[in-house]
PDB file of C-alpha atoms in Angstrom:
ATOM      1  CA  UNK A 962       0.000   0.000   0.000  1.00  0.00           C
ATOM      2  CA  UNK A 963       1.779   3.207  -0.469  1.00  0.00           C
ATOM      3  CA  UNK A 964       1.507   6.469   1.875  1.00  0.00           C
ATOM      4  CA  UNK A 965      -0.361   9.145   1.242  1.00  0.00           C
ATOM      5  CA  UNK A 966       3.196  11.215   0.011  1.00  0.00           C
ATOM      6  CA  UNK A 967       2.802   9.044  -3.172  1.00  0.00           C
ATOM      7  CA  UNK A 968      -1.470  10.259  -3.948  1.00  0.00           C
ATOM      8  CA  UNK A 969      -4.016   8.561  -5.032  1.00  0.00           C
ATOM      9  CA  UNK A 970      -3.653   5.217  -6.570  1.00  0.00           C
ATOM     10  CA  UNK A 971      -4.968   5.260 -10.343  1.00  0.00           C
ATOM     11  CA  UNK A 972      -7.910   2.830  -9.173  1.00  0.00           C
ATOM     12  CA  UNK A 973      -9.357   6.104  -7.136  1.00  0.00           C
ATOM     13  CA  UNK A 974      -8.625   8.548  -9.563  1.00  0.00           C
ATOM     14  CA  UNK A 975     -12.274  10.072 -10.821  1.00  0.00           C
ATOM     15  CA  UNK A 976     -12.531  11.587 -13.886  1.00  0.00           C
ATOM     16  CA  UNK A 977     -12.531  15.680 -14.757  1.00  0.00           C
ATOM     17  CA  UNK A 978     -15.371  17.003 -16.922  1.00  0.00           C
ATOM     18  CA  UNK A 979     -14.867  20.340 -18.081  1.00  0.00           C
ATOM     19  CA  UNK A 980     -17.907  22.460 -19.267  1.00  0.00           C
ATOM     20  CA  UNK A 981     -17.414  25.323 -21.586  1.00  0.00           C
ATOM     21  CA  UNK A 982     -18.719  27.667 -23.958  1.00  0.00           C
ATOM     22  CA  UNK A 983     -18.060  27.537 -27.492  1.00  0.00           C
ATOM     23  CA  UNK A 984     -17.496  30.853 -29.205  1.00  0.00           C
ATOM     24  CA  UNK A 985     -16.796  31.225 -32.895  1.00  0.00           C
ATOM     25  CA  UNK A 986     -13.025  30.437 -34.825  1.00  0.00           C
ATOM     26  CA  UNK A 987     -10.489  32.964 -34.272  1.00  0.00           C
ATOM     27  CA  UNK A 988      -8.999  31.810 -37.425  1.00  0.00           C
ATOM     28  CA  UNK A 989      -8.137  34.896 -39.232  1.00  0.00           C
ATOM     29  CA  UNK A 990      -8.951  37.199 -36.960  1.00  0.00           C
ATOM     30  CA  UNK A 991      -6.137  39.775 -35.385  1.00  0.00           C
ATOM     31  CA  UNK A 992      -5.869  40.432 -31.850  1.00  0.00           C
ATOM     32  CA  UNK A 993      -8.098  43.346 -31.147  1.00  0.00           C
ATOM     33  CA  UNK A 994     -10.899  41.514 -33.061  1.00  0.00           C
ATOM     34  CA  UNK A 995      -9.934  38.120 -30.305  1.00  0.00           C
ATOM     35  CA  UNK A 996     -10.483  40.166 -27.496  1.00  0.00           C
ATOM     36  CA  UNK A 997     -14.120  41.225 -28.804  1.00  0.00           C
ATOM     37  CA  UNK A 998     -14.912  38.149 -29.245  1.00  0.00           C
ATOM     38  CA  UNK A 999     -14.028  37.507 -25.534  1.00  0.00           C
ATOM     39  CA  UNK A1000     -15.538  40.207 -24.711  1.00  0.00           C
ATOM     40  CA  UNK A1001     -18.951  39.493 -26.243  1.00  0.00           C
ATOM     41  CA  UNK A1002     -19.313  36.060 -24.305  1.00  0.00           C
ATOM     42  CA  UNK A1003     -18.323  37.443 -21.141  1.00  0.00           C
ATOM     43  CA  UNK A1004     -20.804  40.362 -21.730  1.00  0.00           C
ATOM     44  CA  UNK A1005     -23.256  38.280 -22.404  1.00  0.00           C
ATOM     45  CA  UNK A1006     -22.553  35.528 -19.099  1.00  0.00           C
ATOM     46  CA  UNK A1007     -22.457  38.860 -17.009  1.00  0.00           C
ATOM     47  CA  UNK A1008     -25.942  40.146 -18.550  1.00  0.00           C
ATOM     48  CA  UNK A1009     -27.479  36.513 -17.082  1.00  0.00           C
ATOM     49  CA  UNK A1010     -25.989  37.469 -14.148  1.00  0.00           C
ATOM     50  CA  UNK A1011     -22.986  34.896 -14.192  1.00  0.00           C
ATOM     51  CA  UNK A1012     -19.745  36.898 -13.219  1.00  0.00           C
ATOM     52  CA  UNK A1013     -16.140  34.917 -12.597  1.00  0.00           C
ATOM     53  CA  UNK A1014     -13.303  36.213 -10.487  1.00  0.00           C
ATOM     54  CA  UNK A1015     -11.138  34.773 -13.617  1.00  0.00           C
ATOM     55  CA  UNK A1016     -12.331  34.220 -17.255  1.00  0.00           C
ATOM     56  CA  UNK A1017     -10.013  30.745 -18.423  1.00  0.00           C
ATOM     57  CA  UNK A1018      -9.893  30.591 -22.001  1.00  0.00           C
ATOM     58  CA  UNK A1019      -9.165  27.858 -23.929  1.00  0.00           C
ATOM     59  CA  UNK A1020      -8.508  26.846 -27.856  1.00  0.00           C
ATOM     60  CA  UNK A1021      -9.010  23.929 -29.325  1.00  0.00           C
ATOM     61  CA  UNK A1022      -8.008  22.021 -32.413  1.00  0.00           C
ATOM     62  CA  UNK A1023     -10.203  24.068 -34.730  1.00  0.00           C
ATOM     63  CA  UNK A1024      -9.004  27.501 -33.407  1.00  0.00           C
ATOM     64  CA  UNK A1025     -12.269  28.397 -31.514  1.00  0.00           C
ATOM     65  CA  UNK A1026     -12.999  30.263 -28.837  1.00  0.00           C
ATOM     66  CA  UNK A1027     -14.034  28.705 -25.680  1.00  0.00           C
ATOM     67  CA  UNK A1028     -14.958  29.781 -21.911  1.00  0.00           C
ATOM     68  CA  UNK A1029     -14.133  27.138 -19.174  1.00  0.00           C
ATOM     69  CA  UNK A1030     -17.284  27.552 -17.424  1.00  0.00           C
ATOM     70  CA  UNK A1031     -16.996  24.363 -15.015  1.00  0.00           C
ATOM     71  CA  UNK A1032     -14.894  22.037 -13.917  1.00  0.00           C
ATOM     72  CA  UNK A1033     -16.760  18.548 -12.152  1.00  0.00           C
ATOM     73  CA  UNK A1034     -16.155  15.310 -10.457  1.00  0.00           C
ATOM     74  CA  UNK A1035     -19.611  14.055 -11.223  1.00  0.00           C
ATOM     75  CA  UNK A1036     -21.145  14.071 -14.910  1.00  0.00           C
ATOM     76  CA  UNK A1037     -24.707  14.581 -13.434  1.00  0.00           C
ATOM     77  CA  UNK A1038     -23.673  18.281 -11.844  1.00  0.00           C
ATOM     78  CA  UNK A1039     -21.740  19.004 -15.348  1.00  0.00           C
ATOM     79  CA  UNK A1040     -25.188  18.527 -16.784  1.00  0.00           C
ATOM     80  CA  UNK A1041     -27.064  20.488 -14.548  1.00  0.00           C
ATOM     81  CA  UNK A1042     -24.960  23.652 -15.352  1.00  0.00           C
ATOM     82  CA  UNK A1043     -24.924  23.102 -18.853  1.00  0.00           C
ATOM     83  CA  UNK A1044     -28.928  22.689 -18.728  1.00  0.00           C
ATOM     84  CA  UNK A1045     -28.590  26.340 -17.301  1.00  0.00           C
ATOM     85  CA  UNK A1046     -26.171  28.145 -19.360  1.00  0.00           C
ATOM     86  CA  UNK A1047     -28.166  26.546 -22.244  1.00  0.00           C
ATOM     87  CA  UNK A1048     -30.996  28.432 -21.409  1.00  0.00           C
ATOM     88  CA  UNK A1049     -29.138  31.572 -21.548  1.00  0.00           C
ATOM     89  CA  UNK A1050     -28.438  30.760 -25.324  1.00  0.00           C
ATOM     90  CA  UNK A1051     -25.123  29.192 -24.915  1.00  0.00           C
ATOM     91  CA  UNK A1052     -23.341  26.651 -27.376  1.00  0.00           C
ATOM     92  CA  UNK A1053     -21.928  23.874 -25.178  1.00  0.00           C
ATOM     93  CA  UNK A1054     -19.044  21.597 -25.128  1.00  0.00           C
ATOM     94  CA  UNK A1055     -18.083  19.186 -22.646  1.00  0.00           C
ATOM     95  CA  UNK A1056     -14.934  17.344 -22.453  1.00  0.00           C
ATOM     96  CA  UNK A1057     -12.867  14.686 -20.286  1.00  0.00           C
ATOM     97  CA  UNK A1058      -9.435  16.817 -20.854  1.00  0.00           C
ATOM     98  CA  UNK A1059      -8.626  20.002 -22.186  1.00  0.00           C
ATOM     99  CA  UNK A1060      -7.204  21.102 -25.373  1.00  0.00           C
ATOM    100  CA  UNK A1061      -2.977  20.837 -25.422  1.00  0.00           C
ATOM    101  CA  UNK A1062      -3.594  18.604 -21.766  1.00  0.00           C
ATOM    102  CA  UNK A1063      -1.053  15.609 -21.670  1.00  0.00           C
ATOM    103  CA  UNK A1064      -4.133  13.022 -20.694  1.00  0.00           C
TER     104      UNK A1064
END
């Protein structure tokens, strides 16, 4: 058995799910017209009354925009979040690991 120094064994290990929003492709775009683009989703979480301390973008394979909204332990609370940003209008995504993670 080994000590707690060494963490959790891989048998206890629970997965991630990350929730976030999907914005459109920066592809092409320069930098003033990325930070718009940020701007407009977090404009528009903030006008449903959803404000973060931090704002953690992230880029995936397709060069699109996306908001990490979440982060869970349990799929069935990843849901529940996404059934409410949905109703706010928001294009979804939910993944296991994150763009550029080594998992």
């Amino acid at each position: 058995m080994k000590s707690p120094a060494h963490g959790p064994s891989i048998s206890t290990v629970r997965p991630m799910y990350y929730v976030l929003i999907q914005g459109p492709s920066y592809r092409g775009l320069d930098f003033d017209s990325r930070e718009r683009v940020r701007e407009d989703l977090r404009l528009k979480l903030e006008s449903n009354g959803v404000r973060y301390v931090e704002y953690c973008w992230v880029w995936d394979e397709k060069d699109r925009c996306q908001l990490l909204v979440g982060r869970y332990h349990r799929l069935e609370d990843a849901r529940w979040w996404m059934a409410a940003l949905r109703s706010f209008g928001f294009e979804l995504s939910i993944r296991t690991e994150l763009p550029g993670s080594d998992g």
